[in-house]
Amino acid sequence: MALNKPTCLWGILMKPAYGVWGLILLLIIAHQDIWFWEDTTLVFGFLPIALAYHAGISLAAAFTWYLATQFCWPTDQEPSVQRKETP
Amino acid sequence: MPQLLIICGYLVLLLILGLGASRLFRGTSQDYMLASHSIGPFLLLMSIFGTTMTAFALVGSTGESFKEGVGVYGMLASSSGIIHSLCFFLLGVKVWKLGKKHGYRTQVQFFRDRLESRWIGALLFPVLVGLVIPYLLIGVMASGTVINKVTAGTIRDGQVVGGTFQEGTFPQFLEQGKNPKSDAPASFTYGSQGGVPKPLASLAICGIVLIYVFLGGMRGTTWANTFQTLVFMVLGLVTFVVIAWRLGGQESFWASLQMASNSIPIEKLTRTHIPPEKFFTYMLVPLSVGMFPHLFQHWLTARSAESFKLPVFAHPLFIAIVWVPCVLIGAWATSDLISIPPPVAANPNAVLPFLVKQLAGPVLSGLLTAGILAAIMSSLDSQFLCLGTMFTEDVVRPLYGKRNLSDRQQILIARLFIIAIVALTYALSLFEPRRVFTLGVWCFSGFSSLFPLIFAALYWPRLTKQGACACILAAAGSWLWLFRASDFAAQPNFTVNIPVPTAIDLDGYWQLMPVAAMVVCSTVTMILVSLVTKPPSQTTVDRFFPKT
């Protein structure tokens, strides 16, 4: 995706493509959850917090990658060739 | 016996599916290896996910959670949700585009052109095949264990009770097994325990997968993958509900869930035994998908670049659907709600099939086992097919030339090579078993150490063939050296320890996953050697990095 050179942090974050890459970086940082290392809380009474938190990371990753397919998808792909259709 | 009949029924169903796909086979090697680039988003998602989630995801994650606790999910599942999709996005789409434009079928063909080196395959091919073998081994080992445990009897007062077969039904070498933690002689109790012997079960699974791969090629494999992915996801959730309910033993499902989780020992709920730096470096392991040869081939089957969108964002969700229940089940197995017999506790790969056998009725446990086998076979098939494709395209065709080989001959050679590799893997599976999870991490680490190569080939025009060769040698060398240092995966908690001041870490050293050392080694070598050698020609740079 062709992007204009951003001029400030706010400008970077306001561009959807940069924002999405920023979210992915944030996910990678959030993945290192040392704050829950020794926590034995059971979320909803059955889900260990270490597991619940990382299941949340998976959901957030799915959402972030959905945004990536909407805002960062490469536009220089050649058009698809018509072939036998499959679902 | 009902379990065995259901498993056999499922395997026959798969053969019928392979036969159905073979009727659509167009008879060309292009169709056999890449399904004529006709796969749409849904089939691409299911085949990529099914291929990526192997015995490692079901049997391995449950066993590892049983040993190490719920931190296993963060170590590999959530990180894979981020990194796998990153690889599909950054590498998959670009590879598909180049593959379609230049007619590539394998990684070596791409690297040969990109690096202007006819002989790069001589170095890369054995390394890739060498790394795929442990991956195959995971599936072959786990399939034998699963079928054996589900059809085996239970041990009461040191005696096997209620097995499918009586002692003496099979030859002694198939029925007797040794306790890995003692020097006691081999016995029936540590062997087949009245179930289908592991070597026989593994052999049957290899045979079934070979047949439907041979019948249907890539199209059959994709169909079978999709079907099996649906089967193991649905049956995986059913397994979770059944085990939770029976284990918790309460009237409502919710109360049973809470009872089961409240019984998990505290050390399995926390990650106090996992150093944070080890957890951090685990994140490099999922980079392996960038260099999986079978995934490369699946990427090339896509109908269009748009087909990648669904796999990119649905993959993390699918990982969560499969891994969260498995990790919870593994942690529940450590509670005092169920007694895990020593032969099962000694082999974490057996924890999931043991729970299925103990907590579900015979019919349900047969169905659930079919689900576990579906996950295993949906990876084995792609790997088998890919090995054949690589051998034909990267070894046979360069040696004989395209004109000398008909499509029929190419397919025959591919099949013969697949049989040879499967025979080798099967022979290796007969040795002392390793933990599926540990072996999987070693295999993935090897592929991860090659990730810099594919990334640089696609995004760094300055990469040279000498730099690429140095990268491959550094990756293979560091992998072999560290794998040997871990006693060939016999030490499940092996780390590379870097001394640091105690002010930084109280232990006095950082415990890093071996993959970190391998990736640094291969990356630094690749960059340094590329920078001091002659850059690629302008023609190649223009071909692979066109100005837009």
XYZ file of C-alpha atoms in Angstrom:
635
model
C 0.000 0.000 0.000
C 1.481 3.340 -1.021
C 1.702 5.640 1.990
C 2.664 9.268 2.398
C 5.581 9.945 4.689
C 4.117 10.505 8.170
C 5.124 13.698 9.944
C 4.473 12.905 13.613
C 3.490 10.048 15.917
C -0.132 11.134 15.805
C 0.050 11.192 12.017
C 1.505 7.689 12.009
C -1.150 6.291 14.327
C -3.935 7.962 12.377
C -2.957 6.210 9.173
C -4.883 2.933 9.210
C -2.007 0.803 7.915
C 0.460 2.131 10.476
C -2.199 1.848 13.166
C -2.713 -1.830 12.383
C 1.021 -2.564 12.463
C 1.153 -0.663 15.755
C -1.593 -2.926 17.116
C 0.363 -6.015 16.083
C 3.432 -4.684 17.896
C 1.238 -4.000 20.914
C -0.022 -7.588 20.818
C 3.541 -8.897 20.839
C 4.333 -6.745 23.869
C 1.067 -7.640 25.633
C 1.899 -11.296 25.087
C 4.713 -11.057 27.694
C 2.292 -10.896 30.647
C 4.697 -11.110 33.567
C 1.981 -9.470 35.699
C -0.073 -12.708 35.700
C 2.916 -15.001 36.274
C 1.924 -16.144 39.761
C -1.774 -15.302 39.671
C -4.025 -18.307 40.416
C -7.358 -16.549 39.822
C -10.011 -18.581 37.998
C -11.975 -16.355 35.620
C -15.710 -17.276 35.721
C -14.696 -19.811 38.342
C -13.108 -22.230 35.855
C -10.659 -20.529 33.482
C -7.145 -19.968 34.907
C -6.233 -16.336 34.327
C -2.999 -17.246 32.509
C -5.139 -19.149 30.018
C -7.995 -16.624 29.877
C -5.606 -13.745 29.196
C -3.875 -15.550 26.361
C -7.176 -16.726 24.887
C -8.004 -12.994 24.851
C -4.730 -12.353 23.010
C -5.846 -14.876 20.378
C -9.184 -13.079 19.932
C -7.414 -9.722 19.745
C -5.011 -11.174 17.169
C -7.930 -12.348 15.021
C -9.487 -8.862 15.159
C -6.183 -7.142 14.420
C -5.500 -9.396 11.455
C -9.006 -8.719 10.195
C -8.145 -5.007 10.263
C -4.897 -5.808 8.462
C -6.779 -7.503 5.624
C -8.983 -4.409 5.349
C -6.390 -1.636 5.618
C -2.967 -3.116 4.822
C -3.741 -5.608 2.082
C -1.171 -5.309 -0.729
C -2.800 -3.682 -3.734
C -0.229 -4.733 -6.324
C -1.459 -8.307 -6.691
C -2.208 -9.406 -10.220
C -5.879 -10.112 -10.945
C -6.895 -13.713 -10.335
C -7.199 -15.994 -13.318
C -10.605 -17.563 -13.837
C -10.383 -21.212 -12.902
C -12.677 -23.951 -11.808
C -14.515 -22.625 -8.752
C -14.234 -24.270 -5.361
C -15.887 -23.043 -2.180
C -14.096 -53.520 20.416
C -16.649 -50.784 19.464
C -13.816 -48.218 19.569
C -11.796 -50.233 17.093
C -14.764 -50.670 14.751
C -15.502 -46.935 14.770
C -11.851 -46.103 14.082
C -11.809 -48.595 11.192
C -15.076 -47.127 9.858
C -13.588 -43.642 9.909
C -10.485 -44.783 8.063
C -12.628 -46.441 5.372
C -14.578 -43.176 5.029
C -11.320 -41.353 4.371
C -10.387 -43.830 1.669
C -13.746 -43.249 -0.002
C -13.120 -39.505 0.116
C -9.710 -40.013 -1.505
C -11.339 -42.151 -4.169
C -13.960 -39.435 -4.787
C -11.250 -36.800 -5.194
C -9.331 -39.045 -7.566
C -12.279 -38.974 -9.985
C -11.709 -35.226 -10.341
C -7.959 -35.672 -10.811
C -6.962 -34.150 -14.161
C -4.014 -36.511 -14.651
C -1.380 -33.778 -14.779
C 1.465 -33.297 -12.302
C 0.320 -29.656 -11.926
C -3.047 -30.886 -10.665
C -1.494 -33.634 -8.525
C 0.888 -31.236 -6.770
C -0.965 -27.909 -6.709
C -4.623 -28.705 -7.491
C -4.219 -26.447 -10.557
C -4.241 -23.276 -8.356
C -7.973 -23.642 -7.828
C -8.427 -23.569 -4.028
C -10.784 -20.919 -2.648
C -10.687 -19.131 0.759
C -12.635 -21.696 2.816
C -10.717 -24.743 1.606
C -7.459 -22.800 1.924
C -8.252 -21.911 5.538
C -9.205 -25.453 6.458
C -6.277 -27.078 4.689
C -3.719 -24.620 6.084
C -5.133 -24.928 9.595
C -5.453 -28.714 9.393
C -1.904 -28.964 8.143
C -0.513 -26.719 10.870
C -2.428 -28.357 13.721
C -1.012 -31.817 14.075
C -0.693 -34.321 16.914
C 1.271 -31.502 18.486
C -1.909 -29.438 18.977
C -4.136 -32.111 20.534
C -2.016 -34.890 22.013
C 1.090 -32.731 22.557
C -0.617 -29.712 24.136
C -2.641 -31.870 26.533
C 0.453 -33.847 27.535
C 2.568 -30.719 27.967
C -0.118 -29.008 30.034
C -0.228 -32.159 32.185
C 3.515 -31.812 32.763
C 4.025 -28.031 32.800
C 0.631 -26.434 33.475
C -1.592 -23.921 31.680
C 1.324 -21.653 30.683
C 1.697 -23.913 27.636
C -1.056 -21.965 25.850
C 0.854 -18.679 26.080
C 4.098 -20.349 25.100
C 2.881 -21.553 21.746
C -0.807 -21.060 20.993
C -1.384 -17.338 21.453
C 2.020 -16.528 19.984
C 1.174 -18.707 16.979
C -2.054 -16.743 16.501
C 0.030 -13.611 16.013
C 3.056 -15.010 14.207
C 1.404 -17.568 11.894
C -0.928 -14.956 10.453
C 2.010 -12.570 10.138
C 3.767 -15.190 8.012
C 0.660 -15.830 5.875
C 0.329 -12.095 5.369
C 3.950 -11.132 4.735
C 5.190 -14.281 3.043
C 2.207 -16.333 1.827
C 0.680 -13.710 -0.443
C 4.025 -12.721 -1.962
C 5.054 -16.352 -2.470
C 1.730 -17.109 -4.144
C 2.165 -14.168 -6.493
C 5.698 -15.156 -7.493
C 4.756 -18.828 -7.701
C 1.896 -18.165 -10.035
C 3.918 -15.779 -12.170
C 6.964 -18.020 -12.564
C 5.353 -21.461 -12.168
C 7.066 -22.509 -8.934
C 5.965 -25.677 -7.177
C 8.558 -25.854 -4.396
C 10.681 -23.596 -2.236
C 13.892 -24.743 -3.913
C 12.643 -23.619 -7.338
C 11.955 -20.169 -5.939
C 15.337 -19.913 -4.200
C 17.129 -21.202 -7.295
C 15.822 -18.269 -9.331
C 16.001 -15.656 -6.616
C 19.577 -16.543 -5.646
C 20.780 -17.232 -9.208
C 22.109 -20.559 -8.002
C 21.396 -23.832 -9.735
C 22.868 -25.778 -6.820
C 21.140 -24.166 -3.850
C 18.758 -27.138 -3.853
C 21.616 -29.533 -3.146
C 22.062 -27.756 0.178
C 18.482 -26.805 1.009
C 16.690 -30.005 -0.023
C 18.394 -32.354 2.491
C 18.006 -29.787 5.260
C 14.272 -29.399 4.606
C 13.698 -33.153 4.323
C 15.773 -33.709 7.460
C 13.558 -31.273 9.363
C 10.296 -32.684 7.995
C 11.174 -36.163 9.275
C 10.836 -35.286 13.002
C 7.564 -33.550 12.095
C 6.316 -36.754 10.458
C 7.598 -38.695 13.426
C 5.304 -36.743 15.743
C 2.245 -37.863 13.792
C 3.356 -41.459 13.312
C 4.243 -41.879 17.005
C 1.121 -40.166 18.293
C -1.279 -42.093 16.037
C 0.084 -45.388 17.366
C -0.173 -44.223 20.962
C -3.728 -42.914 20.552
C -5.130 -46.059 18.921
C -3.321 -48.270 21.399
C -4.487 -46.422 24.504
C -8.117 -46.254 23.408
C -8.305 -49.950 22.610
C -6.213 -51.041 25.630
C -7.503 -52.347 28.943
C -7.061 -50.818 32.379
C -4.518 -51.874 34.958
C -5.851 -53.211 38.258
C -3.467 -54.624 40.863
C -0.721 -54.818 38.257
C -2.900 -56.818 35.836
C -4.441 -55.688 32.531
C -8.247 -55.927 32.568
C -10.721 -55.393 29.722
C -8.400 -54.966 26.734
C -9.603 -55.503 23.159
C -7.135 -58.368 22.645
C -5.831 -61.074 24.959
C -2.119 -61.321 25.717
C -0.528 -63.498 23.055
C -2.779 -62.358 20.189
C 0.152 -60.566 18.569
C 3.838 -61.551 18.469
C 5.669 -60.805 21.709
C 7.837 -58.023 20.245
C 4.647 -56.081 19.441
C 3.003 -56.608 22.824
C 5.865 -56.100 25.279
C 7.099 -52.687 26.374
C 9.633 -51.261 28.822
C 9.080 -48.757 31.597
C 11.310 -45.839 30.499
C 11.949 -44.953 34.142
C 13.241 -48.333 35.291
C 15.512 -51.153 34.207
C 12.794 -53.781 34.712
C 12.354 -56.219 31.797
C 9.735 -55.534 29.121
C 6.184 -56.489 30.097
C 2.616 -56.556 28.775
C 1.659 -53.905 31.367
C 4.026 -51.365 29.816
C 3.386 -52.677 26.303
C 0.170 -52.951 24.307
C -2.013 -53.644 27.408
C -4.525 -55.510 25.280
C -4.888 -52.723 22.738
C -3.781 -52.617 19.110
C 0.050 -52.608 19.392
C 1.501 -49.155 18.688
C 3.762 -50.244 15.797
C 0.808 -51.910 14.068
C -1.483 -48.921 14.590
C 1.143 -46.480 13.291
C 1.688 -48.678 10.254
C -2.039 -48.758 9.499
C -2.314 -44.953 9.710
C 0.714 -44.472 7.428
C -0.845 -46.894 4.931
C -4.242 -45.169 4.907
C -2.758 -41.707 4.459
C -0.460 -42.932 1.704
C -3.383 -44.457 -0.176
C -5.588 -41.384 -0.166
C -2.684 -39.062 -0.972
C -1.760 -41.294 -3.914
C -5.366 -41.466 -5.091
C -6.264 -37.813 -4.833
C -3.006 -35.813 -4.940
C -3.254 -32.233 -3.692
C -6.977 -31.977 -4.433
C -7.705 -35.135 -2.444
C -5.401 -33.964 0.326
C -7.142 -30.590 0.523
C -10.577 -32.214 0.653
C -9.436 -34.729 3.249
C -7.814 -31.923 5.257
C -10.986 -29.871 5.221
C -13.123 -32.830 6.229
C -10.695 -33.864 8.955
C -10.278 -30.341 10.294
C -14.058 -30.073 10.683
C -14.116 -33.501 12.325
C -11.393 -32.769 14.856
C -12.706 -29.313 15.735
C -16.249 -30.559 16.363
C -15.210 -33.775 18.098
C -12.544 -31.862 20.051
C -15.261 -29.669 21.569
C -17.409 -32.733 22.277
C -14.404 -34.341 24.005
C -13.971 -31.243 26.143
C -17.608 -31.201 27.233
C -17.672 -34.943 27.992
C -14.401 -34.927 29.948
C -15.335 -31.785 31.899
C -18.743 -33.153 32.824
C -17.574 -36.620 33.817
C -14.474 -35.375 35.627
C -16.281 -32.622 37.551
C -19.115 -35.029 38.325
C -21.697 -32.286 39.041
C -25.262 -32.040 37.789
C -24.698 -29.064 35.526
C -21.923 -28.649 32.995
C -20.976 -25.257 34.428
C -20.639 -26.635 37.961
C -18.551 -29.534 36.642
C -16.251 -27.095 34.837
C -15.729 -25.146 38.039
C -15.191 -28.278 40.114
C -12.593 -29.614 37.662
C -10.660 -26.326 37.519
C -10.803 -25.767 41.269
C -9.003 -29.090 41.680
C -5.999 -28.093 39.551
C -2.851 -27.937 41.736
C -1.561 -24.359 42.193
C 1.762 -25.047 40.452
C -0.116 -25.956 37.270
C -2.108 -22.698 37.357
C 0.962 -20.462 37.477
C 4.136 -20.124 35.455
C 6.588 -19.825 38.353
C 8.689 -22.646 36.903
C 8.931 -20.971 33.474
C 11.559 -18.195 33.284
C 10.038 -15.106 31.559
C 12.945 -14.923 29.110
C 12.288 -18.533 28.084
C 8.613 -17.685 27.591
C 9.623 -14.664 25.491
C 11.942 -16.636 23.229
C 9.247 -19.271 22.693
C 7.697 -16.619 20.452
C 10.330 -17.338 17.814
C 9.171 -20.953 17.450
C 6.008 -20.188 15.370
C 8.173 -18.413 12.762
C 8.685 -21.944 11.490
C 5.526 -21.754 9.361
C 7.384 -19.369 7.053
C 9.642 -22.211 5.950
C 7.392 -25.297 6.191
C 7.672 -26.826 2.710
C 4.171 -28.322 2.908
C 2.679 -24.953 3.812
C 4.585 -23.311 0.944
C 2.894 -25.803 -1.369
C -0.534 -25.101 0.153
C -0.020 -21.367 -0.358
C 0.576 -22.027 -4.051
C -2.754 -23.834 -4.411
C -4.700 -20.611 -3.771
C -6.987 -19.376 -6.517
C -6.153 -15.717 -5.855
C -4.412 -13.448 -3.366
C -7.846 -12.637 -1.938
C -8.131 -16.289 -0.857
C -5.576 -15.571 1.867
C -7.731 -13.044 3.703
C -9.900 -15.594 5.506
C -6.969 -17.766 6.701
C -5.091 -14.665 7.908
C -7.743 -13.575 10.403
C -9.529 -16.855 11.187
C -6.361 -18.783 12.041
C -5.866 -17.297 15.577
C -9.520 -18.002 16.380
C -9.244 -21.601 15.245
C -6.083 -22.052 17.324
C -7.959 -20.855 20.414
C -10.879 -23.208 19.698
C -8.545 -26.208 19.588
C -5.900 -25.331 22.177
C -7.891 -23.856 25.092
C -9.872 -27.082 25.720
C -6.772 -29.279 25.309
C -4.682 -27.237 27.740
C -7.502 -27.237 30.307
C -7.942 -31.002 29.960
C -4.206 -31.538 30.515
C -4.292 -29.389 33.673
C -7.402 -31.209 34.974
C -5.566 -34.516 34.573
C -3.119 -33.362 37.280
C -5.952 -32.956 39.810
C -6.991 -35.536 42.384
C -10.289 -36.083 40.543
C -8.682 -38.785 38.435
C -5.831 -41.186 39.041
C -3.354 -41.356 36.191
C -1.554 -44.735 36.247
C 2.265 -44.647 36.144
C 2.584 -46.005 32.563
C 0.418 -43.102 31.325
C 2.066 -40.486 33.550
C 5.455 -41.617 32.215
C 4.286 -40.915 28.659
C 2.501 -37.522 28.406
C 1.476 -38.361 24.808
C -0.933 -40.919 26.314
C -2.789 -38.541 28.654
C -5.508 -37.415 26.212
C -6.351 -40.880 24.832
C -6.326 -42.245 28.383
C -8.861 -39.634 29.541
C -11.039 -40.251 26.487
C -10.985 -43.968 27.156
C -11.718 -43.584 30.877
C -14.363 -40.885 30.770
C -16.334 -41.487 27.575
C -18.333 -44.622 26.745
C -16.969 -47.049 24.143
C -18.899 -45.541 21.222
C -18.131 -41.963 22.127
C -14.485 -42.741 22.803
C -14.290 -44.358 19.350
C -15.678 -41.194 17.770
C -13.428 -38.931 19.802
C -10.417 -41.006 18.830
C -11.390 -40.582 15.196
C -11.279 -36.825 15.853
C -7.773 -37.025 17.288
C -6.618 -39.186 14.381
C -8.178 -36.671 11.977
C -5.895 -33.956 13.371
C -2.864 -36.180 13.014
C -3.632 -37.379 9.509
C -4.526 -33.928 8.210
C -0.877 -32.989 8.678
C 0.696 -36.246 7.600
C -1.018 -36.131 4.210
C 0.310 -32.686 3.271
C 3.776 -33.601 4.439
C 3.772 -36.838 2.426
C 2.617 -35.068 -0.706
C 5.086 -32.249 -0.270
C 8.037 -34.607 0.100
C 7.138 -36.290 -3.171
C 6.765 -32.960 -4.941
C 10.098 -31.715 -3.623
C 11.935 -34.845 -4.704
C 10.466 -34.786 -8.207
C 10.871 -31.060 -8.752
C 14.119 -30.392 -6.933
C 16.106 -33.555 -7.545
C 14.712 -35.645 -10.406
C 13.760 -32.956 -12.901
C 17.022 -31.008 -12.639
C 18.908 -34.285 -13.138
C 16.886 -35.729 -16.022
C 15.425 -32.639 -17.621
C 11.709 -32.008 -18.095
C 11.486 -33.480 -21.588
C 12.663 -36.914 -20.535
C 9.910 -37.475 -17.978
C 6.205 -37.778 -18.617
C 3.664 -36.586 -16.036
C 2.927 -40.217 -15.207
C 6.630 -40.893 -14.539
C 6.948 -37.805 -12.366
C 4.000 -38.882 -10.228
C 5.402 -42.405 -9.926
C 8.788 -41.101 -8.765
C 7.085 -38.802 -6.271
C 5.167 -41.746 -4.838
C 8.238 -43.969 -4.547
C 10.146 -41.288 -2.688
C 7.207 -40.736 -0.316
C 7.139 -44.457 0.487
C 10.892 -44.426 1.198
C 10.637 -41.483 3.605
C 7.562 -42.899 5.351
C 9.402 -46.211 5.807
C 12.360 -44.353 7.338
C 10.104 -42.349 9.658
C 8.226 -45.465 10.670
C 11.502 -47.202 11.524
C 12.537 -44.213 13.665
C 9.177 -44.298 15.480
C 10.018 -47.780 16.773
C 12.831 -46.415 18.933
C 12.347 -44.964 22.417
C 9.523 -42.426 22.173
C 10.039 -38.723 22.856
C 7.485 -36.252 24.154
C 5.463 -35.078 21.133
C 5.646 -31.504 22.354
C 9.420 -31.532 22.852
C 10.090 -33.152 19.493
C 7.673 -30.730 17.835
C 9.420 -27.708 19.328
C 12.803 -28.963 18.084
C 11.445 -29.531 14.609
C 9.771 -26.098 14.507
C 12.916 -24.457 15.868
C 14.889 -25.805 12.926
C 12.428 -24.327 10.442
C 12.377 -21.044 12.403
C 16.124 -20.749 12.054
C 15.575 -20.728 8.278
C 12.928 -17.999 8.500
C 15.492 -15.180 7.922
C 16.243 -16.793 4.566
C 12.722 -16.625 3.140
C 12.112 -13.201 4.653
C 15.316 -11.775 3.185
C 14.672 -13.454 -0.175
C 11.353 -11.616 -0.409
C 12.227 -8.272 1.186
C 16.013 -7.722 1.001
C 17.406 -7.325 -2.526
C 20.975 -7.455 -1.209
C 20.688 -11.150 -0.190
C 23.276 -13.149 -2.108
C 23.574 -16.856 -2.821
C 26.664 -17.038 -0.590
C 24.706 -15.341 2.187
C 21.858 -17.811 1.724
C 24.207 -20.812 1.797
C 25.874 -19.477 4.942
C 22.435 -18.991 6.519
C 21.393 -22.592 5.744
C 24.687 -23.997 7.044
C 24.516 -21.878 10.209
C 20.902 -22.931 10.828
C 21.576 -26.631 10.223
C 24.849 -26.592 12.153
C 23.465 -24.801 15.215
C 20.359 -27.046 15.202
C 22.410 -30.236 15.071
C 24.797 -29.036 17.760
C 22.052 -27.990 20.178
C 19.843 -31.015 19.410
C 22.773 -33.260 20.322
C 23.399 -31.222 23.478
C 19.791 -31.924 24.517
C 20.418 -35.691 24.187
C 18.312 -35.732 21.017
C 15.222 -34.223 22.709
C 15.520 -36.489 25.755
C 15.863 -33.352 27.964
C 12.444 -31.678 27.626
C 13.494 -28.498 29.463
C 16.762 -27.901 27.650
C 17.709 -24.211 27.377
C 20.653 -22.154 26.195
C 21.939 -20.328 29.263
C 23.514 -16.888 28.847
C 25.417 -15.580 31.914
C 24.151 -12.169 33.079
C 24.823 -10.109 36.224
C 22.616 -11.097 39.154
C 21.359 -7.503 39.183
C 19.571 -8.316 35.927
C 18.503 -11.865 36.743
C 18.762 -13.431 40.190
C 19.623 -16.815 38.651
C 22.817 -15.317 37.188
C 21.876 -16.355 33.660
C 19.120 -16.082 31.084
C 17.523 -19.353 30.074
C 16.680 -19.009 26.402
C 14.987 -21.428 24.057
C 17.509 -22.970 21.627
C 15.562 -21.369 18.759
C 16.785 -17.925 19.867
C 20.422 -18.936 19.466
C 19.691 -20.580 16.114
C 17.811 -17.592 14.674
C 20.509 -15.122 15.789
C 23.190 -17.389 14.365
C 21.550 -17.840 10.960
C 20.497 -14.162 10.659
C 23.890 -12.675 11.544
C 25.712 -15.108 9.251
C 23.345 -14.402 6.361
C 23.667 -10.621 6.670
C 27.439 -10.543 7.091
C 28.181 -12.941 4.239
C 25.697 -11.196 1.919
C 27.265 -7.816 2.593
C 30.787 -8.971 1.740
C 29.876 -10.907 -1.408
C 28.848 -9.814 -4.890
C 25.249 -8.512 -5.003
C 22.693 -10.271 -7.221
C 22.390 -9.063 -10.811
C 20.152 -6.128 -11.640
C 17.991 -8.459 -13.766
C 17.210 -10.619 -10.728
C 16.605 -7.611 -8.516
C 14.213 -6.149 -11.095
C 12.472 -9.509 -11.451
C 11.817 -10.029 -7.758
C 11.600 -6.424 -6.577
C 9.800 -4.608 -9.388
C 9.399 -0.889 -8.886
C 5.701 -0.105 -8.487
